[in-house]
XYZ file of C-alpha atoms in Angstrom:
38
model
C 11.948 75.279 -13.526
C 11.184 74.425 -9.888
C 12.237 71.061 -8.495
C 8.813 70.259 -7.022
C 6.673 71.132 -10.016
C 3.030 70.175 -9.321
C 2.685 68.942 -12.929
C 6.152 67.887 -14.102
C 6.909 66.438 -17.548
C 7.026 62.671 -17.937
C 10.805 62.319 -17.575
C 10.958 64.273 -14.318
C 7.958 62.387 -12.908
C 9.679 59.050 -13.622
C 12.910 60.314 -12.036
C 10.974 61.503 -8.994
C 9.265 58.102 -8.760
C 12.608 56.257 -8.886
C 14.077 58.644 -6.310
C 11.079 58.165 -4.011
C 11.301 54.385 -4.394
C 15.003 54.440 -3.467
C 14.275 56.517 -0.357
C 11.352 54.238 0.582
C 13.497 51.079 0.221
C 16.254 52.673 2.317
C 13.739 53.563 5.060
C 12.248 50.038 5.016
C 15.723 48.462 5.280
C 16.612 50.811 8.151
C 13.391 49.935 10.024
C 13.938 46.187 9.521
C 17.564 46.530 10.650
C 16.549 48.467 13.794
C 13.914 45.836 14.642
C 16.255 42.908 13.942
C 19.118 44.338 16.016
C 19.027 43.280 19.694
């Protein structure tokens, strides 16, 4: 079963959504930190 299945089952889609959210939050925190730092 490929990792990036175009039509994954519900469990994998939820896991992918959580993983994407974690990456997105990390990127947002990094951007805010780089802007806030002098």
